[in-house]
XYZ file of C-alpha atoms in Angstrom:
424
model
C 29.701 112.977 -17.432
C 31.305 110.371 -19.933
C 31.868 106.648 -19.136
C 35.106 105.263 -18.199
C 37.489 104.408 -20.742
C 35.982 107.192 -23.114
C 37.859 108.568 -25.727
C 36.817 111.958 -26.778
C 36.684 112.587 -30.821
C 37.763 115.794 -32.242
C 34.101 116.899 -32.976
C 33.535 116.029 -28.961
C 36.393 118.174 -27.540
C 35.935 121.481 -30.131
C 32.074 121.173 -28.753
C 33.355 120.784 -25.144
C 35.660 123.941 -25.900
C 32.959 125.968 -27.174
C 32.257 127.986 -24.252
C 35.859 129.340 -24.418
C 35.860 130.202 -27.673
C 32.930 131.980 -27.265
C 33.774 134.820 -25.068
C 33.846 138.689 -25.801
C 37.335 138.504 -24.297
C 39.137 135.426 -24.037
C 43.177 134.926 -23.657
C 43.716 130.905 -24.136
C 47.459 129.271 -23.046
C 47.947 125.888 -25.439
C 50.334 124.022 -23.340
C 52.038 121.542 -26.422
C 53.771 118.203 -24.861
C 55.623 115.502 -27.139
C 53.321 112.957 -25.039
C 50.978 112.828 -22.179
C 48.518 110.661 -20.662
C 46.323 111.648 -17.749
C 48.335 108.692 -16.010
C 50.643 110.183 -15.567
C 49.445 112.724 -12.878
C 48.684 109.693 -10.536
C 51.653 107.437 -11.468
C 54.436 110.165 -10.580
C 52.537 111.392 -7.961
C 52.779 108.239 -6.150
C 55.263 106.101 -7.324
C 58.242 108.503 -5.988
C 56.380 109.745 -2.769
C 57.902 113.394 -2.303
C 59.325 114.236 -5.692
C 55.912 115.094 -6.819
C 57.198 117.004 -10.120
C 53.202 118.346 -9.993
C 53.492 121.355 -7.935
C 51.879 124.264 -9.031
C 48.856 124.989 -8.236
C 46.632 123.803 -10.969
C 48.149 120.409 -11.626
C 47.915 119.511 -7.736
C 44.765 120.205 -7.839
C 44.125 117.919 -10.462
C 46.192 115.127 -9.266
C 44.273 115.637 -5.553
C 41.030 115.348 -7.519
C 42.213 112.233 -9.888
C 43.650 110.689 -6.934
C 39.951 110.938 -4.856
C 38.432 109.729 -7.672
C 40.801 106.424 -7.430
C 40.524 105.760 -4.118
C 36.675 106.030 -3.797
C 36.209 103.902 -6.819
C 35.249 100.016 -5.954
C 37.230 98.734 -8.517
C 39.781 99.502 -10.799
C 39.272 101.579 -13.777
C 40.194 103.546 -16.789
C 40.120 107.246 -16.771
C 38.820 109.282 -20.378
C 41.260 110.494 -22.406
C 41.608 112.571 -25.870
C 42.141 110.680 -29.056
C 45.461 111.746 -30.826
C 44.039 112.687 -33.697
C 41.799 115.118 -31.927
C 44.847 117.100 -30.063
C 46.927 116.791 -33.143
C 44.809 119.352 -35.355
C 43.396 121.072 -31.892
C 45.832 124.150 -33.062
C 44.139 124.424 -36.540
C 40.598 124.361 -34.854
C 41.881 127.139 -32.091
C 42.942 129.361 -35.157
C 39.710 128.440 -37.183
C 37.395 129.785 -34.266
C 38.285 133.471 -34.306
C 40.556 135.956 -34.960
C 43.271 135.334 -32.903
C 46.950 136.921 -32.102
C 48.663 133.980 -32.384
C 51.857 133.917 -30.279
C 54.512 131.117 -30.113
C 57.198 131.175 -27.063
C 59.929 129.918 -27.498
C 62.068 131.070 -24.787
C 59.459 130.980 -22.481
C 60.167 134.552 -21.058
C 56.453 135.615 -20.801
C 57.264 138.935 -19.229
C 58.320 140.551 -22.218
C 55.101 139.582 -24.263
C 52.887 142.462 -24.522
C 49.046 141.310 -24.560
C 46.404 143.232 -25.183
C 43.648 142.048 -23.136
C 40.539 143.553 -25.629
C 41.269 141.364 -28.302
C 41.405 136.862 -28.491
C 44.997 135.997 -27.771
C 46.054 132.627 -28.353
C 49.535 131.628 -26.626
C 50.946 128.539 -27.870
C 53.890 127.144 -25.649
C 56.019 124.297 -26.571
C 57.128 121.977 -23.861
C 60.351 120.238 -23.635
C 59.892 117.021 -25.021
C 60.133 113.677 -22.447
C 63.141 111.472 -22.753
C 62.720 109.143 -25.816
C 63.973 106.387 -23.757
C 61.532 105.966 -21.518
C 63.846 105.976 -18.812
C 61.591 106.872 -15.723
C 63.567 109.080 -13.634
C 64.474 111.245 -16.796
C 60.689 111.334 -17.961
C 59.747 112.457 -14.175
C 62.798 115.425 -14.241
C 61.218 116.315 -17.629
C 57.647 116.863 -16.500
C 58.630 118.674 -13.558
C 60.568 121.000 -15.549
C 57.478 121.328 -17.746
C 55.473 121.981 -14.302
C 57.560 125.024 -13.708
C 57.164 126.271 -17.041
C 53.475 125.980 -16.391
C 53.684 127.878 -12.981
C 56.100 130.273 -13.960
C 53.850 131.682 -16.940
C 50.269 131.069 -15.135
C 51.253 133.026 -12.239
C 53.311 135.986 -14.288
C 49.791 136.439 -16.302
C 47.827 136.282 -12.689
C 50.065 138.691 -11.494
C 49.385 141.135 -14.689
C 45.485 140.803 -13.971
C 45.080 139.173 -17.205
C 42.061 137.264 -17.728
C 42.882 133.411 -19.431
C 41.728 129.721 -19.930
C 44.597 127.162 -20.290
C 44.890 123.892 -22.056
C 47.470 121.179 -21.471
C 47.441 118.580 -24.153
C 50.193 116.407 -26.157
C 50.528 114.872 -29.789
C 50.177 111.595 -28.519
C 49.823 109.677 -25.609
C 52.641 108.186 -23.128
C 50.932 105.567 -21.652
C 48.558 102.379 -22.825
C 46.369 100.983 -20.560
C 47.171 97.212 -19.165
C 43.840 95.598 -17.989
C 42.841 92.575 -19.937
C 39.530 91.951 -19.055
C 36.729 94.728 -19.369
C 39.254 97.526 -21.576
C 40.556 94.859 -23.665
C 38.866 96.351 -26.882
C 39.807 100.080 -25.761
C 43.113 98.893 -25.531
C 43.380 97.494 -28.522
C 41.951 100.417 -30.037
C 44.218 102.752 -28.091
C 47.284 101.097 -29.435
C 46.010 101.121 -32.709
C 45.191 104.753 -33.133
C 48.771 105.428 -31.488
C 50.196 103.466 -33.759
C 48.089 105.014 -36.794
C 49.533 108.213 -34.621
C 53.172 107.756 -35.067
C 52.796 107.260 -38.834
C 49.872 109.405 -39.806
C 51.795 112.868 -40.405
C 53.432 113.300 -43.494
C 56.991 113.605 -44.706
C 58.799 116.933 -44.799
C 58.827 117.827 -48.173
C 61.286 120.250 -49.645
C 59.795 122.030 -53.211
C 61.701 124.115 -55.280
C 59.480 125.739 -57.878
C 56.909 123.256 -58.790
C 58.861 120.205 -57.909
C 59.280 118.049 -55.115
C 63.055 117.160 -54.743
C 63.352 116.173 -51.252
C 61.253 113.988 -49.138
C 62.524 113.063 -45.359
C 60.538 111.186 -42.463
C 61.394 109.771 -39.592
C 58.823 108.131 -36.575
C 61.860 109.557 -33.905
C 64.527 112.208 -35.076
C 66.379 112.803 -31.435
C 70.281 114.126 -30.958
C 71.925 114.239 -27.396
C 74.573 116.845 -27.098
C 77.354 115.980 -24.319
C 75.682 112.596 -23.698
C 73.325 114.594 -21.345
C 71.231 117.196 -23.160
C 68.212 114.964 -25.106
C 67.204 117.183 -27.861
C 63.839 115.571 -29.428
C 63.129 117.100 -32.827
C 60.566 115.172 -33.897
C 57.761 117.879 -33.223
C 59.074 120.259 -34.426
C 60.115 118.883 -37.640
C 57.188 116.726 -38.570
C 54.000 118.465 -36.499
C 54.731 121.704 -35.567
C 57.241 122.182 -38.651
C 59.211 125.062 -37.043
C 62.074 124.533 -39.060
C 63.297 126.560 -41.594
C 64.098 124.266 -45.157
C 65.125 127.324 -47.492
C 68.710 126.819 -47.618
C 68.374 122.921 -48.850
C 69.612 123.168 -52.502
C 68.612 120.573 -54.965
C 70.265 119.463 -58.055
C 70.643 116.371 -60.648
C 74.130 115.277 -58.855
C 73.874 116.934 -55.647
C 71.290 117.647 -53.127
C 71.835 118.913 -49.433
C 68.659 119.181 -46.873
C 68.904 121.614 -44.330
C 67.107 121.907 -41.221
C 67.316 125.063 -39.112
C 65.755 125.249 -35.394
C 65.440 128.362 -33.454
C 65.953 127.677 -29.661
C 66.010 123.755 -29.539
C 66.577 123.625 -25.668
C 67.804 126.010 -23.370
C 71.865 126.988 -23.800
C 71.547 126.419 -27.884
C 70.234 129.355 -29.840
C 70.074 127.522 -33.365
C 70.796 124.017 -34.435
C 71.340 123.553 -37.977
C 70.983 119.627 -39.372
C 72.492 118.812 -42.986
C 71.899 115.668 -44.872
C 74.791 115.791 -47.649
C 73.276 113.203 -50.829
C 75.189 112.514 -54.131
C 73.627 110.814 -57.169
C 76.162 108.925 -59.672
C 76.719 106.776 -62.126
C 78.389 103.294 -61.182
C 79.942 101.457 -63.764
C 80.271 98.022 -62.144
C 76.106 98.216 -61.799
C 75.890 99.608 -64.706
C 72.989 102.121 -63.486
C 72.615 105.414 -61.473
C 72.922 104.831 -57.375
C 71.889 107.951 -54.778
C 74.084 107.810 -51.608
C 73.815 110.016 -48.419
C 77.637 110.807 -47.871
C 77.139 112.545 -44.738
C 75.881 114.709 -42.376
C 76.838 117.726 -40.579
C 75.557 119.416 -37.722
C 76.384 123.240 -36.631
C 75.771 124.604 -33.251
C 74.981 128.398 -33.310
C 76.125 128.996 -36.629
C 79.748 128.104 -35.784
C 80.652 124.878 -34.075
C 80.655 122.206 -36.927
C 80.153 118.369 -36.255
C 80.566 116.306 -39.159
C 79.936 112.298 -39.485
C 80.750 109.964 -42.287
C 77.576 108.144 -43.168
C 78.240 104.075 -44.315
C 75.182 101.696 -45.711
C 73.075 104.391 -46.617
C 72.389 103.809 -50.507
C 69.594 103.118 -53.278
C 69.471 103.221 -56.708
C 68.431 106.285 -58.072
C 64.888 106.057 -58.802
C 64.150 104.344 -55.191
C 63.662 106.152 -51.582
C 65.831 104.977 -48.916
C 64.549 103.128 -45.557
C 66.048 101.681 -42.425
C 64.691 101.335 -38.859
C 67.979 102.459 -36.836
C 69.889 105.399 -38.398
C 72.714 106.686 -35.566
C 75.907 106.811 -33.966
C 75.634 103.465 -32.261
C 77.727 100.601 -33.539
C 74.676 98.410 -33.407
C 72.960 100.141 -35.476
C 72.166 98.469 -39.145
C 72.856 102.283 -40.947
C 75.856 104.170 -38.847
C 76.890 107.633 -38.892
C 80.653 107.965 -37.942
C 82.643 110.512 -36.291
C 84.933 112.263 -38.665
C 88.213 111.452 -36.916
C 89.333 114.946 -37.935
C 86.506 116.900 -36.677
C 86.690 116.954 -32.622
C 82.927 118.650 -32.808
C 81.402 115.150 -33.478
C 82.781 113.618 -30.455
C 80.039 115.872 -28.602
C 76.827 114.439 -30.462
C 74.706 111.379 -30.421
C 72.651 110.530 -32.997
C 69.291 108.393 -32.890
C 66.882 108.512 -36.369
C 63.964 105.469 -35.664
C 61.936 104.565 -38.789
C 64.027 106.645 -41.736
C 62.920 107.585 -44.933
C 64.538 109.178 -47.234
C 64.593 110.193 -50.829
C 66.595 113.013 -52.620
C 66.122 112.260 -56.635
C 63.531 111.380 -59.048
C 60.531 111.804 -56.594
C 57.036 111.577 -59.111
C 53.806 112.608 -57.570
C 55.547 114.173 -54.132
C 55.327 110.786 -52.478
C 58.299 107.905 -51.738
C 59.281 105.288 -54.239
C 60.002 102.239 -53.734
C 62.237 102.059 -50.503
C 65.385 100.273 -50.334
C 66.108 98.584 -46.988
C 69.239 99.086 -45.376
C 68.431 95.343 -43.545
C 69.295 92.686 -46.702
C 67.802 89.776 -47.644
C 69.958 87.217 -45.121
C 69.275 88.837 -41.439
C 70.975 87.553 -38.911
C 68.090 85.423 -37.465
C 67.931 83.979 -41.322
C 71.553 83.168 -40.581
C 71.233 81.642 -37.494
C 68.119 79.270 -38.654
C 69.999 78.355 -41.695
C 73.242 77.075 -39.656
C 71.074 75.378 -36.777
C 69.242 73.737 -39.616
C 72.381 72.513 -41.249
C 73.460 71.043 -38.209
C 70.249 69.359 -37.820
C 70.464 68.049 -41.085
C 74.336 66.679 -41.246
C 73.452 65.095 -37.746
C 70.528 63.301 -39.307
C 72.250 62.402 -42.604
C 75.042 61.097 -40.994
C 72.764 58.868 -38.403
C 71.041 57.562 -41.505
C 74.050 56.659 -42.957
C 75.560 54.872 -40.047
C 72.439 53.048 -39.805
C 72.718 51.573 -43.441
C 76.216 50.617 -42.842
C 74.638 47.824 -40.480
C 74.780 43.782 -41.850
C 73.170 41.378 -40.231
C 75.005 37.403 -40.300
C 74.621 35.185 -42.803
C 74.794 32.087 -40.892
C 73.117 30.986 -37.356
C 73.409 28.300 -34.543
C 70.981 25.245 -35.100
C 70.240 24.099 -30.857
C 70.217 20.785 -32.700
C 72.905 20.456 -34.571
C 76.562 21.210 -33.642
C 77.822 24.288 -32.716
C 78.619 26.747 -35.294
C 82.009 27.712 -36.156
C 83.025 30.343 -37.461
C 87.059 31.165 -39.022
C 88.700 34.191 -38.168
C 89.110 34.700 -41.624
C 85.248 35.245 -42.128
């Protein structure tokens, strides 16, 4: 029994998976989410009445229980949950407990796998990841897509009479908690650790011999094909790393980082992802300046989209950061559609949080970043002119102010009246 609001460590949950890892023969399903939060089960359970997206059979349950739990409780409260950090190395504590068979699906057609039921099998299956813009209706689609996926391989393994324990868990989680009063600390702590989270895994490095000569990171890497299809790569780029790097090439002048994924999302059997950089010599600056020139993207192996990066540059010896990197025209860093290449008009582009460096890396870590955002923002523009105003306004009053005389002669009650010439 833990206390509400709990937030199990990493040494907690490999002690509360002992008994599982244990077993003579043990066959353990990692279900691997972009981000969950046990929320979740009782929030889209209730706020959409029948589109439930929990329906098989072990995730009802759960909600049914999670939902008793709510409704006999006096008061409101905060369920446990998993720290981050714990579910984010869980895979590397799974494979540190035994000998396992590892197996990654990809596909998700679990009827072709051959288990042997004798010997530890560890199946790791990654989930489609939620839509990165939080949009509700698209988040509740995705999870009950994920739900069938869930069902569908549960029940094919029940149906084989195989034996297994499963674990649903994501690298981070999709929901903070909002009270103020008792959970104020946890949910200060919560946000910190996820925002530790969404910074605490490294770059993707590229090494060629002994060197470093690429470095690339990005907090959200996400591309929508058809302005429908959300394709998150994030995972699978920066955690998971299933994507192949050995056809980036590296030189003094040139260097080109490729990304390869296997499956992405249903209907695409590889994505390939190319980041295009030149480094040259600029005579007006009189030094060396890195640029990314563009980026190309090819759809099984054959259908080539190609953009025209602008405002992507650095001197040679620094990294490269911006916060927006996309195809939107408000971004501060924009990747345009070759007008010649037809492919393009088919892909979106969002990169949150970019890093980049393609030269001169020392020690395999960034350099000094250069900000795409300069010196005068916007909001420094706007302050500037309203303060300008201010100040013309006030100088101005000031000076009608001194422009004021007062008479130089006055009417004695006395005396007679005063009289004063026009020409005065």
């Amino acid at each position: 029994a833990v206390h509400e609001g709990k937030v199990v460590s990493e040494q907690e949950l490999t002690a509360l998976l002992q008994p599982l890892l244990t077993q003579n023969s043990r066959n353990l399903i990692l279900f691997l989410q972009d981000r969950l939060s046990i929320d979740d089960f009782t929030y889209f359970s209730e706020s959409y009445g029948n589109k439930n997206p929990f329906q098989n059979q072990a995730n009802n349950r759960l909600v049914n229980f999670l939902q008793e739990i709510l409704q006999s409780s006096p008061s409101s409260l905060v369920l446990p949950a998993v720290d981050c950090k714990a579910t984010k190395y869980l895979l590397n504590v799974l494979q540190e407990s035994g000998d396992w068979k590892l197996t990654n699906a990809t596909n998700l057609n679990i009827s072709q796998l051959e288990m042997n039921a004798s010997n530890p099998n560890l199946l790791v299956v990654q989930l489609q990841p939620l839509a990165s813009d939080l949009k509700e209706i698209s988040t509740l689609e995705a999870i009950a897509e994920n739900d069938k996926i869930i069902g569908r391989v549960t029940m094919d393994l029940q149906e084989r009479g195989i034996h297994f324990s499963v674990i649903y868990t994501a690298a981070r989680p999709s929901r903070i908690s909002r009270r103020t009063d008792v959970v104020a600390e946890l949910r200060r702590q919560l946000m910190a650790a996820e925002e530790e989270e969404s910074s605490s895994y490294p770059p993707l490095n590229v090494t060629i011999g002994n060197d470093t000569c690429i470095l690339f990171y990005a907090s959200n890497f996400s591309l929508k094909a058809n302005s429908s299809v959300l394709i998150d790569l994030t995972n699978a780029t920066f955690l998971a790393q299933n994507v192949d790097i050995s056809a980036s090439e590296c030189t003094d002048s040139n260097t080109t980082l490729s990304l390869k994924y296997t499956r992405p999302v249903n209907g695409i059997s590889s994505l390939e992802i190319r980041f295009l950089m030149t480094n040259k010599f600029y005579e007006v600056s009189a030094r060396r300046w890195s640029t990314l020139d563009s980026v190309e993207i090819v759809q099984d192996g054959e259908k080539l989209a190609k953009f025209i990066v602008s405002g992507i540059s650095a001197p040679a010896e620094y990294s490269f950061h911006c916060q927006l990197v996309g195809t939107s025209n408000l971004y501060p860093a924009r990747l345009d559609r070759d007008p010649s290449n037809n492919e393009a008009k088919n892909w979106d582009v969002l990169i949150s949080n970019l890093q980049i460096q393609g030269f001169n890396i020392i020690n395999n870590q960034f350099s000094y970043a250069s900000d795409c955002t300069g010196f005068f923002t916007p909001g420094i523009w706007m302050g500037l002119v309203t303060s300008i105003i201010l100040l013309w306004i006030l100088t101005y009053g000031i000076h009608m102010i001194m422009q004021l005389t007062t008479n130089s002669r006055f009417d004695d009650p006395k005396g007679p009246a005063l009289s004063v010439p026009q020409t005065e």
